[in-house]
GROMACS .gro file of C-alpha atoms in nm:
model
  243
    1MET     CA    1  10.120 -16.547   1.422
    2LEU     CA    2  10.128 -16.462   1.807
    3ARG     CA    3  10.256 -16.094   1.880
    4ILE     CA    4  10.346 -15.990   2.223
    5ARG     CA    5  10.279 -15.629   2.239
    6SER     CA    6  10.025 -15.530   2.526
    7LEU     CA    7  10.106 -15.347   2.828
    8ALA     CA    8   9.888 -15.602   3.012
    9LEU     CA    9  10.146 -15.883   2.898
   10ALA     CA   10  10.440 -15.668   3.032
   11ALA     CA   11  10.285 -15.639   3.362
   12SER     CA   12  10.223 -16.001   3.371
   13LEU     CA   13  10.577 -16.084   3.293
   14GLY     CA   14  10.679 -15.850   3.560
   15CYS     CA   15  10.468 -16.031   3.822
   16LEU     CA   16  10.611 -16.363   3.707
   17ALA     CA   17  10.980 -16.287   3.680
   18GLY     CA   18  11.036 -16.254   4.055
   19ALA     CA   19  10.943 -16.622   4.097
   20VAL     CA   20  11.197 -16.757   3.854
   21GLN     CA   21  11.546 -16.805   3.958
   22ALA     CA   22  11.744 -16.975   3.671
   23GLY     CA   23  11.968 -16.871   3.396
   24PRO     CA   24  11.857 -16.602   3.139
   25GLU     CA   25  11.710 -16.853   2.884
   26GLN     CA   26  11.528 -17.054   3.137
   27ASN     CA   27  11.396 -16.720   3.312
   28ILE     CA   28  11.275 -16.589   2.957
   29ARG     CA   29  11.128 -16.915   2.842
   30ALA     CA   30  10.954 -16.960   3.168
   31ALA     CA   31  10.810 -16.606   3.184
   32LEU     CA   32  10.687 -16.635   2.815
   33GLU     CA   33  10.511 -16.974   2.842
   34ALA     CA   34  10.359 -16.862   3.162
   35VAL     CA   35  10.146 -16.605   2.981
   36ALA     CA   36  10.142 -16.790   2.641
   37PRO     CA   37  10.169 -17.175   2.673
   38ASP     CA   38  10.145 -17.227   2.317
   39ILE     CA   39  10.427 -17.010   2.216
   40ALA     CA   40  10.670 -17.168   1.994
   41ILE     CA   41  10.999 -16.979   2.071
   42SER     CA   42  11.250 -17.056   1.778
   43ASP     CA   43  11.561 -16.919   1.946
   44ILE     CA   44  11.692 -16.724   2.240
   45ARG     CA   45  12.033 -16.571   2.246
   46PRO     CA   46  12.227 -16.266   2.369
   47ALA     CA   47  12.140 -15.953   2.181
   48PRO     CA   48  12.404 -15.692   2.029
   49VAL     CA   49  12.325 -15.469   2.332
   50ASP     CA   50  12.476 -15.575   2.656
   51GLY     CA   51  12.183 -15.664   2.900
   52LEU     CA   52  11.930 -15.781   2.655
   53TYR     CA   53  11.848 -16.109   2.496
   54GLU     CA   54  11.696 -16.182   2.155
   55VAL     CA   55  11.375 -16.402   2.149
   56LEU     CA   56  11.289 -16.532   1.808
   57ILE     CA   57  10.934 -16.650   1.758
   58GLY     CA   58  10.885 -16.752   1.390
   59SER     CA   59  10.996 -16.440   1.201
   60GLU     CA   60  10.922 -16.203   1.490
   61LEU     CA   61  11.187 -16.076   1.703
   62MET     CA   62  11.185 -15.904   2.058
   63TYR     CA   63  11.418 -15.815   2.309
   64MET     CA   64  11.388 -15.930   2.674
   65THR     CA   65  11.602 -15.867   3.008
   66PRO     CA   66  11.771 -16.182   3.131
   67ASP     CA   67  11.546 -16.197   3.436
   68GLY     CA   68  11.250 -16.229   3.202
   69ARG     CA   69  11.072 -15.913   3.343
   70TYR     CA   70  11.078 -15.678   3.057
   71PHE     CA   71  11.035 -15.693   2.687
   72ILE     CA   72  11.102 -15.468   2.409
   73ASP     CA   73  10.924 -15.510   2.071
   74GLY     CA   74  11.113 -15.296   1.814
   75ARG     CA   75  11.436 -15.262   1.639
   76ILE     CA   76  11.793 -15.169   1.770
   77VAL     CA   77  11.988 -14.924   1.570
   78ASP     CA   78  12.355 -14.824   1.624
   79LEU     CA   79  12.345 -14.449   1.582
   80LYS     CA   80  12.719 -14.438   1.547
   81THR     CA   81  12.745 -14.676   1.254
   82ARG     CA   82  12.386 -14.617   1.142
   83THR     CA   83  12.336 -14.982   1.120
   84ASP     CA   84  11.998 -15.154   1.190
   85LEU     CA   85  12.110 -15.457   1.437
   86THR     CA   86  11.778 -15.619   1.413
   87GLU     CA   87  11.745 -15.668   1.050
   88PRO     CA   88  12.018 -15.938   1.010
   89ARG     CA   89  11.836 -16.162   1.271
   90LEU     CA   90  11.517 -16.118   1.085
   91ALA     CA   91  11.673 -16.182   0.749
   92GLU     CA   92  11.830 -16.504   0.878
   93ALA     CA   93  11.491 -16.615   1.009
   94ARG     CA   94  11.309 -16.539   0.684
   95LYS     CA   95  11.574 -16.726   0.495
   96GLY     CA   96  11.529 -17.036   0.739
   97LEU     CA   97  11.162 -17.051   0.709
   98VAL     CA   98  11.164 -17.008   0.327
   99GLU     CA   99  11.443 -17.269   0.276
  100ALA     CA  100  11.235 -17.514   0.501
  101VAL     CA  101  10.956 -17.518   0.218
  102GLY     CA  102  11.192 -17.694  -0.018
  103GLU     CA  103  11.207 -17.631  -0.397
  104GLU     CA  104  11.030 -17.938  -0.447
  105ALA     CA  105  10.731 -17.732  -0.329
  106MET     CA  106  10.799 -17.423  -0.561
  107VAL     CA  107  10.774 -17.331  -0.913
  108VAL     CA  108  11.116 -17.258  -1.019
  109PHE     CA  109  11.239 -17.061  -1.325
  110GLY     CA  110  11.619 -17.065  -1.403
  111PRO     CA  111  11.919 -17.259  -1.370
  112ALA     CA  112  12.051 -17.422  -1.039
  113ASP     CA  113  12.382 -17.245  -1.080
  114ALA     CA  114  12.244 -16.894  -1.130
  115LYS     CA  115  12.438 -16.636  -0.938
  116HIS     CA  116  12.142 -16.539  -0.734
  117THR     CA  117  11.833 -16.696  -0.624
  118VAL     CA  118  11.510 -16.517  -0.516
  119THR     CA  119  11.189 -16.641  -0.376
  120VAL     CA  120  10.887 -16.458  -0.491
  121PHE     CA  121  10.550 -16.469  -0.330
  122THR     CA  122  10.311 -16.413  -0.632
  123ASP     CA  123   9.936 -16.371  -0.683
  124ILE     CA  124   9.820 -16.475  -1.032
  125GLU     CA  125   9.559 -16.199  -1.069
  126CYS     CA  126   9.821 -15.921  -0.930
  127GLY     CA  127   9.925 -15.674  -1.203
  128TYR     CA  128  10.263 -15.612  -1.083
  129CYS     CA  129  10.318 -15.994  -1.041
  130ARG     CA  130  10.219 -16.042  -1.392
  131LYS     CA  131  10.457 -15.754  -1.502
  132LEU     CA  132  10.729 -15.925  -1.306
  133HIS     CA  133  10.667 -16.281  -1.486
  134SER     CA  134  10.653 -16.101  -1.816
  135GLN     CA  135  11.017 -16.039  -1.767
  136ILE     CA  136  11.114 -16.374  -1.634
  137ASP     CA  137  11.352 -16.436  -1.920
  138ASP     CA  138  11.523 -16.116  -1.832
  139TYR     CA  139  11.562 -16.207  -1.468
  140VAL     CA  140  11.721 -16.531  -1.582
  141ALA     CA  141  11.941 -16.358  -1.825
  142ASN     CA  142  12.059 -16.129  -1.532
  143ASP     CA  143  12.179 -16.443  -1.357
  144ILE     CA  144  11.869 -16.445  -1.121
  145ARG     CA  145  11.676 -16.780  -1.038
  146VAL     CA  146  11.313 -16.721  -0.944
  147ARG     CA  147  11.134 -16.953  -0.717
  148TYR     CA  148  10.768 -16.879  -0.678
  149LEU     CA  149  10.547 -16.945  -0.383
  150PHE     CA  150  10.190 -16.865  -0.395
  151PHE     CA  151  10.011 -16.584  -0.196
  152PRO     CA  152   9.658 -16.521  -0.346
  153ARG     CA  153   9.558 -16.214  -0.165
  154ALA     CA  154   9.191 -16.307  -0.177
  155GLY     CA  155   9.223 -16.595   0.018
  156GLU     CA  156   9.114 -16.970  -0.001
  157GLY     CA  157   8.835 -17.021  -0.227
  158SER     CA  158   8.894 -16.707  -0.443
  159GLU     CA  159   8.960 -16.733  -0.829
  160ALA     CA  160   9.337 -16.654  -0.758
  161TYR     CA  161   9.352 -16.944  -0.514
  162ARG     CA  162   9.184 -17.177  -0.750
  163GLU     CA  163   9.432 -17.069  -1.024
  164ALA     CA  164   9.718 -17.120  -0.805
  165VAL     CA  165   9.620 -17.491  -0.731
  166ALA     CA  166   9.539 -17.549  -1.105
  167VAL     CA  167   9.890 -17.438  -1.186
  168TRP     CA  168  10.040 -17.660  -0.937
  169CYS     CA  169   9.833 -17.947  -1.040
  170ALA     CA  170   9.911 -17.911  -1.403
  171GLY     CA  171  10.179 -18.182  -1.402
  172ASP     CA  172  10.570 -18.204  -1.353
  173ALA     CA  173  10.775 -17.922  -1.306
  174ALA     CA  174  10.792 -17.813  -1.673
  175ALA     CA  175  10.405 -17.841  -1.688
  176ARG     CA  176  10.379 -17.604  -1.380
  177ARG     CA  177  10.621 -17.346  -1.537
  178GLU     CA  178  10.413 -17.363  -1.872
  179ALA     CA  179  10.090 -17.338  -1.671
  180MET     CA  180  10.219 -17.051  -1.461
  181THR     CA  181  10.322 -16.849  -1.765
  182ALA     CA  182   9.969 -16.907  -1.921
  183ALA     CA  183   9.782 -16.813  -1.631
  184LYS     CA  184   9.996 -16.485  -1.575
  185GLN     CA  185   9.932 -16.383  -1.943
  186GLY     CA  186   9.551 -16.448  -1.873
  187GLN     CA  187   9.515 -16.748  -2.093
  188PRO     CA  188   9.282 -16.990  -1.959
  189ILE     CA  189   9.428 -17.314  -1.822
  190GLU     CA  190   9.256 -17.634  -1.693
  191MET     CA  191   9.125 -17.598  -1.356
  192ARG     CA  192   9.269 -17.921  -1.178
  193ASN     CA  193   9.272 -18.021  -0.835
  194CYS     CA  194   9.527 -18.231  -0.635
  195ASP     CA  195   9.748 -18.232  -0.317
  196ASN     CA  196   9.917 -17.894  -0.325
  197PRO     CA  197  10.100 -17.668  -0.102
  198VAL     CA  198   9.915 -17.333  -0.181
  199ALA     CA  199   9.778 -17.316   0.173
  200GLU     CA  200  10.118 -17.369   0.333
  201HIS     CA  201  10.274 -17.110   0.118
  202MET     CA  202   9.987 -16.853   0.213
  203ALA     CA  203  10.057 -16.928   0.593
  204LEU     CA  204  10.411 -16.876   0.553
  205GLY     CA  205  10.338 -16.538   0.381
  206ARG     CA  206  10.124 -16.436   0.678
  207GLU     CA  207  10.381 -16.550   0.913
  208LEU     CA  208  10.637 -16.318   0.728
  209GLY     CA  209  10.383 -16.033   0.767
  210LEU     CA  210  10.332 -16.003   0.397
  211ARG     CA  211  10.083 -15.736   0.302
  212GLY     CA  212  10.082 -15.750  -0.076
  213THR     CA  213  10.248 -15.909  -0.383
  214PRO     CA  214  10.479 -15.952  -0.534
  215ALA     CA  215  10.706 -15.975  -0.226
  216ILE     CA  216  11.087 -16.091  -0.300
  217VAL     CA  217  11.285 -16.288  -0.055
  218THR     CA  218  11.643 -16.248  -0.152
  219ASP     CA  219  11.926 -16.510  -0.114
  220ASP     CA  220  12.013 -16.351   0.241
  221GLY     CA  221  11.661 -16.331   0.359
  222THR     CA  222  11.613 -15.963   0.288
  223LEU     CA  223  11.250 -15.892   0.223
  224ILE     CA  224  11.163 -15.661  -0.072
  225PRO     CA  225  10.797 -15.559  -0.096
  226GLY     CA  226  10.666 -15.498  -0.455
  227TYR     CA  227  10.802 -15.520  -0.806
  228VAL     CA  228  11.164 -15.458  -0.911
  229ASP     CA  229  11.294 -15.458  -1.249
  230PRO     CA  230  11.555 -15.729  -1.359
  231LYS     CA  231  11.849 -15.509  -1.406
  232ARG     CA  232  11.796 -15.310  -1.066
  233LEU     CA  233  11.744 -15.627  -0.894
  234ALA     CA  234  12.050 -15.782  -0.990
  235LEU     CA  235  12.245 -15.468  -0.897
  236GLU     CA  236  12.088 -15.459  -0.555
  237LEU     CA  237  12.168 -15.837  -0.530
  238ASP     CA  238  12.536 -15.789  -0.635
  239GLU     CA  239  12.577 -15.507  -0.404
  240ALA     CA  240  12.433 -15.705  -0.107
  241ALA     CA  241  12.667 -15.986  -0.182
  242GLY     CA  242  12.958 -15.755  -0.212
  243SER     CA  243  12.875 -15.609   0.134
   0.00000   0.00000   0.00000
């Protein structure tokens, strides 16, 4: 995923901005595309702070001046209210990227009418991922629907990657759930191969900046790294929904 951080890039933007005479969105887009032609800008809109614009690139958010000359890579925090003004936009971007996958490309546990739905990036060989799945019935009992995406940390070709593919290729949705549970318990499963979304899941995880598993993306796009027990997660989700 492209990240724009270097002082050299900032200098390049400054040189180009003077030649661009258009509206803020056109200025910003032209300045970025001039130094990174393949950049995929998802959205440009006014920032919560006057005089800045938000630029969303995948799940990365930066701020730029309307003339396209300066960019800021970081978070905006309102010290008066102690509110992170950047996180809601990042959460919105995460939610959109995850929902774009579609449940037909996930392994889902729990009813469609559950109070909460979380999406969990998982590695079958990960200890805390196995702990989370050992309590899958408790998550469902706490009105949490769990949708799994695969993120084998060892990468393509690893045992965890092959297991993820085998789980997906086990058959229909029920067979995939059964294979997932067996694999998480360390039981042998049939090592099958078929068209599968594992590589796409991994690419999305990298785009979201994941560093480990499990990684939980909540209903509103908040990213929670690591394991959270069912009752605590239900409480956090309820509190977030209430706020």
